[in-house]
Tab-separated table of C-alpha atoms in Angstrom:
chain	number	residue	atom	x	y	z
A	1	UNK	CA	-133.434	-6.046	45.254
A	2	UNK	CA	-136.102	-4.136	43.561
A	3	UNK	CA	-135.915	-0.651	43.133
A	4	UNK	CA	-138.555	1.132	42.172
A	5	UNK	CA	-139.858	4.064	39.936
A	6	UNK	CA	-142.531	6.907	40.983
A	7	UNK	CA	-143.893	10.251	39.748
A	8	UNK	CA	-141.698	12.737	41.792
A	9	UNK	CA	-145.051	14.642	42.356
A	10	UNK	CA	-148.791	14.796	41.470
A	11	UNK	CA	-151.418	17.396	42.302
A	12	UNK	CA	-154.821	17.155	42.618
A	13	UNK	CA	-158.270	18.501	43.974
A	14	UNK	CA	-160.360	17.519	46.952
A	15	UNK	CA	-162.961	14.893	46.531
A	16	UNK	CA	-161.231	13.431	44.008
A	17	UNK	CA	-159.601	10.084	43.161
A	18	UNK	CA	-155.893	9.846	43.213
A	19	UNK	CA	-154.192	7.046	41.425
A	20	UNK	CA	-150.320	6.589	41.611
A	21	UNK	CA	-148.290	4.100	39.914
A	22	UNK	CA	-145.054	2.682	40.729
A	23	UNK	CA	-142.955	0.259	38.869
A	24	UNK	CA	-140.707	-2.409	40.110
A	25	UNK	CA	-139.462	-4.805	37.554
A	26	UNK	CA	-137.064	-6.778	39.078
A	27	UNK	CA	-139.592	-7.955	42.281
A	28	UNK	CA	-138.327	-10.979	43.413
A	29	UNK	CA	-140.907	-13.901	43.393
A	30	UNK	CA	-141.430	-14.008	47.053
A	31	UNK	CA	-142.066	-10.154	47.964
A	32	UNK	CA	-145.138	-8.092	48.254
A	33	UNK	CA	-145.672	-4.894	47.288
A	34	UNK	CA	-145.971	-2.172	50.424
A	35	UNK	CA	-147.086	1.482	50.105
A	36	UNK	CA	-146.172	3.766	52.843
A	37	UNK	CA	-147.113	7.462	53.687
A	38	UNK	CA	-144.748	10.657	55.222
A	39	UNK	CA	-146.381	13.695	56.485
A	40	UNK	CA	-143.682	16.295	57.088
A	41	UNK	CA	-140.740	15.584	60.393
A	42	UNK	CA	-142.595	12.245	61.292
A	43	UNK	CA	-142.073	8.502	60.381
A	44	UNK	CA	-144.043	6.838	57.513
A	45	UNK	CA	-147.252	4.743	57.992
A	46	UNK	CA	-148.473	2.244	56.387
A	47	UNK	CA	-150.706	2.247	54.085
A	48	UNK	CA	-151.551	-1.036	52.535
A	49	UNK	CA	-149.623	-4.225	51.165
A	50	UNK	CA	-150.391	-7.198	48.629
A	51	UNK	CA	-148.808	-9.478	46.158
A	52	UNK	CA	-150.982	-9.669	43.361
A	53	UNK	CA	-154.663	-8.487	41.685
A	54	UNK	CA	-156.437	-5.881	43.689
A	55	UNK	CA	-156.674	-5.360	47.871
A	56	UNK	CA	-158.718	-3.157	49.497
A	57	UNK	CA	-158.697	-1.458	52.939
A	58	UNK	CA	-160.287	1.215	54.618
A	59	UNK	CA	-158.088	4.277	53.094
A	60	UNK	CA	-156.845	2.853	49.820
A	61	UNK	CA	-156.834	0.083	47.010
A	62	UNK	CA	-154.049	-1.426	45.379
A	63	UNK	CA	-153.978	-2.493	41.959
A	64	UNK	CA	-151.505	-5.101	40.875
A	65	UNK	CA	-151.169	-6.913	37.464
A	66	UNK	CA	-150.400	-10.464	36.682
A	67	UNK	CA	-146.752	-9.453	35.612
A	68	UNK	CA	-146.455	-7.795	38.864
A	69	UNK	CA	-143.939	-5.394	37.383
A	70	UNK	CA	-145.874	-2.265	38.758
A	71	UNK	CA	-148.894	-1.145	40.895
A	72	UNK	CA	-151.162	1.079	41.818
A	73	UNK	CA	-152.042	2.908	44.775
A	74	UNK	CA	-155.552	4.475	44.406
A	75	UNK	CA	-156.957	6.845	47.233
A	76	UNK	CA	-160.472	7.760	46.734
A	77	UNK	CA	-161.596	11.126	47.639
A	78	UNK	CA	-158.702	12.767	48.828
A	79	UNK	CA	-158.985	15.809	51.013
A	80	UNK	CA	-156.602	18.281	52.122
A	81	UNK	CA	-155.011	16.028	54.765
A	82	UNK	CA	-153.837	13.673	52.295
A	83	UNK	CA	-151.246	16.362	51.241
A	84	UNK	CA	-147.978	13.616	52.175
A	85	UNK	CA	-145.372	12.012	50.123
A	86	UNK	CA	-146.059	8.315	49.140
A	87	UNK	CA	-143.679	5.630	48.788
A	88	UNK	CA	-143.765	2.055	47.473
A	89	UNK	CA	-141.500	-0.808	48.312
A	90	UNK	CA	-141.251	-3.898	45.969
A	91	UNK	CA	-140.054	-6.045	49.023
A	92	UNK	CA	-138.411	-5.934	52.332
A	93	UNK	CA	-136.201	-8.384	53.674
A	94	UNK	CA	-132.810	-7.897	54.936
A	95	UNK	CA	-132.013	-4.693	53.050
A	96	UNK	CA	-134.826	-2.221	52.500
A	97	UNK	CA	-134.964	0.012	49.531
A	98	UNK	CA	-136.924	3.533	49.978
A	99	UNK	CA	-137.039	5.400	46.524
A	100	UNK	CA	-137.693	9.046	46.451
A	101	UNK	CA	-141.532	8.509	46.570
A	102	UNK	CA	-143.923	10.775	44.879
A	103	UNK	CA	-145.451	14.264	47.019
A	104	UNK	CA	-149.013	14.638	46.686
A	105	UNK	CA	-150.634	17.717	46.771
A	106	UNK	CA	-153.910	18.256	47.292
A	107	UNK	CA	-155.816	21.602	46.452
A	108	UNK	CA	-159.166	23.066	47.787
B	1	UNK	CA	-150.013	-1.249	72.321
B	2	UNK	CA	-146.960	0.748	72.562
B	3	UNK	CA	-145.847	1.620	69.343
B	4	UNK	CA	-142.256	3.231	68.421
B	5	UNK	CA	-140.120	5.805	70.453
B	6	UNK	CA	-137.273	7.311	69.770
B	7	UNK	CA	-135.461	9.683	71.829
B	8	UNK	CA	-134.216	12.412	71.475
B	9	UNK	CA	-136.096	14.641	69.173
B	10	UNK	CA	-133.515	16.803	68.601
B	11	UNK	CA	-130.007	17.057	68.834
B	12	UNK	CA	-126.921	19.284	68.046
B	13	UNK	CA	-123.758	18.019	67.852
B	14	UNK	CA	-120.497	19.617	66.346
B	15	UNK	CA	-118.146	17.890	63.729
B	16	UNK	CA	-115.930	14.863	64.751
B	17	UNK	CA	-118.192	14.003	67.981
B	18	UNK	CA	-119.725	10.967	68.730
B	19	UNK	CA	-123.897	10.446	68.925
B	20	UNK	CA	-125.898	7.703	70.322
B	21	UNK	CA	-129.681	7.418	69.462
B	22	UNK	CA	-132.192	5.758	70.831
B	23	UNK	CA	-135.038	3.421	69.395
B	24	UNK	CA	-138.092	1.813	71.490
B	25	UNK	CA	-140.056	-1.149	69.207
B	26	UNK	CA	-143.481	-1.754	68.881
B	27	UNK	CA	-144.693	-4.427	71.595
B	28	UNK	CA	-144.001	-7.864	70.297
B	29	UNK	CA	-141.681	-6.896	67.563
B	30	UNK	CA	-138.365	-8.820	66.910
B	31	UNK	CA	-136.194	-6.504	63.975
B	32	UNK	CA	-135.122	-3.144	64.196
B	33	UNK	CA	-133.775	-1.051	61.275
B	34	UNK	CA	-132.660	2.019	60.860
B	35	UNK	CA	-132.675	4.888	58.188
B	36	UNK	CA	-131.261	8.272	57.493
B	37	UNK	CA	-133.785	10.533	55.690
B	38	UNK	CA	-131.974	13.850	54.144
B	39	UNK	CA	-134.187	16.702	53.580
B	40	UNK	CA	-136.600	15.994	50.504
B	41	UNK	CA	-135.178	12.749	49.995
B	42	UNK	CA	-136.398	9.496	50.584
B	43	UNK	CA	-135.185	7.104	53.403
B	44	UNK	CA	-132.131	5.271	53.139
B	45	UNK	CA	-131.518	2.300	54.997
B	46	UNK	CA	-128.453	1.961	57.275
B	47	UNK	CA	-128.981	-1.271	58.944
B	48	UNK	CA	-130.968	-3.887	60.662
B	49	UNK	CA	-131.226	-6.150	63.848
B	50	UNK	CA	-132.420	-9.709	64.742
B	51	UNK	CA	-132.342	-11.219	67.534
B	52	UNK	CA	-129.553	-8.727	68.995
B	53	UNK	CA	-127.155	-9.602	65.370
B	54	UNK	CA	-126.944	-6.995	62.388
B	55	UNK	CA	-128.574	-9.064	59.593
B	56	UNK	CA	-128.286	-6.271	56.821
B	57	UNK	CA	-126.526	-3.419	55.896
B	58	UNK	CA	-126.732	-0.071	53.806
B	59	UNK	CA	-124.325	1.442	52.016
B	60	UNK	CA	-122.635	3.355	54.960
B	61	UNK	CA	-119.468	3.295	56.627
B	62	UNK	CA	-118.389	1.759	59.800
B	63	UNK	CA	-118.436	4.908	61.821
B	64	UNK	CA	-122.092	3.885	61.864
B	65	UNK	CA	-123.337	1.010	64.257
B	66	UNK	CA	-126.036	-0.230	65.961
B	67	UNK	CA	-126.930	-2.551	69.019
B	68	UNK	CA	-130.436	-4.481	69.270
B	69	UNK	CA	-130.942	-5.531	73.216
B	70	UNK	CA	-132.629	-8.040	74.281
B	71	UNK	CA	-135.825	-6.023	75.465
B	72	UNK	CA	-135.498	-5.156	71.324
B	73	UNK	CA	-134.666	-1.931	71.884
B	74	UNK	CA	-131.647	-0.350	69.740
B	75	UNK	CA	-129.368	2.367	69.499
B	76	UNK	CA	-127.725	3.864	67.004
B	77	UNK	CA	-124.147	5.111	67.403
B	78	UNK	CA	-122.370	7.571	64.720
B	79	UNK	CA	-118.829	8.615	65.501
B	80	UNK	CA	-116.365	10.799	64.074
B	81	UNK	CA	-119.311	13.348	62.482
B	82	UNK	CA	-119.535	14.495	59.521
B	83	UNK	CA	-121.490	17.375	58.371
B	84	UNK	CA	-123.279	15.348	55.866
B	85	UNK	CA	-124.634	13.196	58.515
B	86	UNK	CA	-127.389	15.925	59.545
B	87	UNK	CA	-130.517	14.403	58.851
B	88	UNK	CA	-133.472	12.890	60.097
B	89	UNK	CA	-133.106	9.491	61.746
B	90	UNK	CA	-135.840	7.066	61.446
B	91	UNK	CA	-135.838	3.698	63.658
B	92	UNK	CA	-138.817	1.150	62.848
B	93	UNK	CA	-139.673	-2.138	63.782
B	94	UNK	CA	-141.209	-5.414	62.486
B	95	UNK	CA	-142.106	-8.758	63.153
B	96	UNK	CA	-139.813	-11.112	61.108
B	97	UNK	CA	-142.429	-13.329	59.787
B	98	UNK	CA	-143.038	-13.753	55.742
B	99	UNK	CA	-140.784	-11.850	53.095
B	100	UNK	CA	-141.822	-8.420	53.417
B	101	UNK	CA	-142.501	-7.747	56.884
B	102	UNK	CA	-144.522	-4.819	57.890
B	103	UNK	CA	-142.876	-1.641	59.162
B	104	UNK	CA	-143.750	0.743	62.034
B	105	UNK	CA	-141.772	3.876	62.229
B	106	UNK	CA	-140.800	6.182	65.066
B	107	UNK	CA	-141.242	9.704	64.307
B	108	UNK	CA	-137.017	9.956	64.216
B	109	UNK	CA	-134.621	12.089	65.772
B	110	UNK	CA	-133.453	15.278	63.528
B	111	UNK	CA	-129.645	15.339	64.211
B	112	UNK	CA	-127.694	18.731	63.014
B	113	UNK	CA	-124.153	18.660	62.589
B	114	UNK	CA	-122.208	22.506	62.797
């Protein structure tokens, strides 16, 4: 099971680029890498999901390397609403590890 | 597309009574699982359902269960209630295909224990 290790918390300004980096060393070979977001009392969404290099979609890129012992989650030009904690997940499976995930703040 | 419901929002409930919450899955999904989400914590998985079976399991007591039907809807039933247990409740669901299946999360029932 791969637990895994986030900033607690990160500011930053409209407009700009956010990049957040998680490590999971012990990924198993299988599992994919998930990043999920919580706005305050509601469930988290997904945000995006790969296994290795880089994948794109239309709110955020992950970066991963060929060790695949971290990644990245890179949101470019953040605004306000973005203000939500982020979580990763090395894996899923039949027992699902959430670590504390890292709150994002985002100032005018 | 329907996604996740779970009912109800909110509930009170005093120590040593039994609760029974309530999780609707996304059309077409097949797994249920369930997490407890203290305040600023992360989630922490209590279980999960397949095909109507418990297939994984947290680190919580017994006094927790579950039940997947075969519609794949699922409740979650917490007896004997401990103070600790106030929290928020997340149910999501997923289509069991590939190792790390997607999740789609209800917006959770916030459960206070006096």
């Amino acid at each position: 099971l791969a637990k895994t290790t986030q900033p607690i918390s990160m500011d930053s300004y409209e407009g700009q680029e956010v990049n957040i980096t998680c490590s999971h060393n012990n990924i198993a070979t299988n599992d994919y890498i998930t990043w999920y977001q919580q706005f305050p009392s509601q469930g988290p969404r997904f945000i995006i999901q790969g296994y290795k290099t880089k994948v794109t979609n239309e709110v955020a890129s992950l970066f991963i390397p060929a060790d695949r012992k971290s990644s990245t989650l890179s949101l470019p030009r953040v605004s306000l609403s973005d203000t939500a904690v982020y979580y990763c997940l090395g894996g899923g499976g039949d027992k699902i590890i959430f670590g504390k995930g890292t709150r994002l703040h985002i100032l005018p | 597309e329907t996604g996740v419901t779970q009912s109800p929002t909110h509930l009170i409930k005093t120590r040593g009574q039994q609760v029974t919450l309530r999780c609707s899955s996304q059309s077409g999904h097949n797994t249920v699982s369930w997490y407890q989400q203290a305040l600023g914590q992360g989630p922490q998985f209590i279980f999960q359902y397949y095909r109507e079976e418990e297939n994984g399991r947290g680190n919580f007591p017994p006094r927790f269960s579950g039940l997947q039907f075969p519609n794949y809807s699922s409740e979650l039933n917490v007896n004997a209630l401990e103070l600790d247990d106030s929290a928020l409740y997340l149910c999501a669901s997923s289509l069991r295909e590939g190792p790390t299946p997607t999740l789609h999360f209800g917006n959770g029932t916030r459960l206070t224990v006096t």
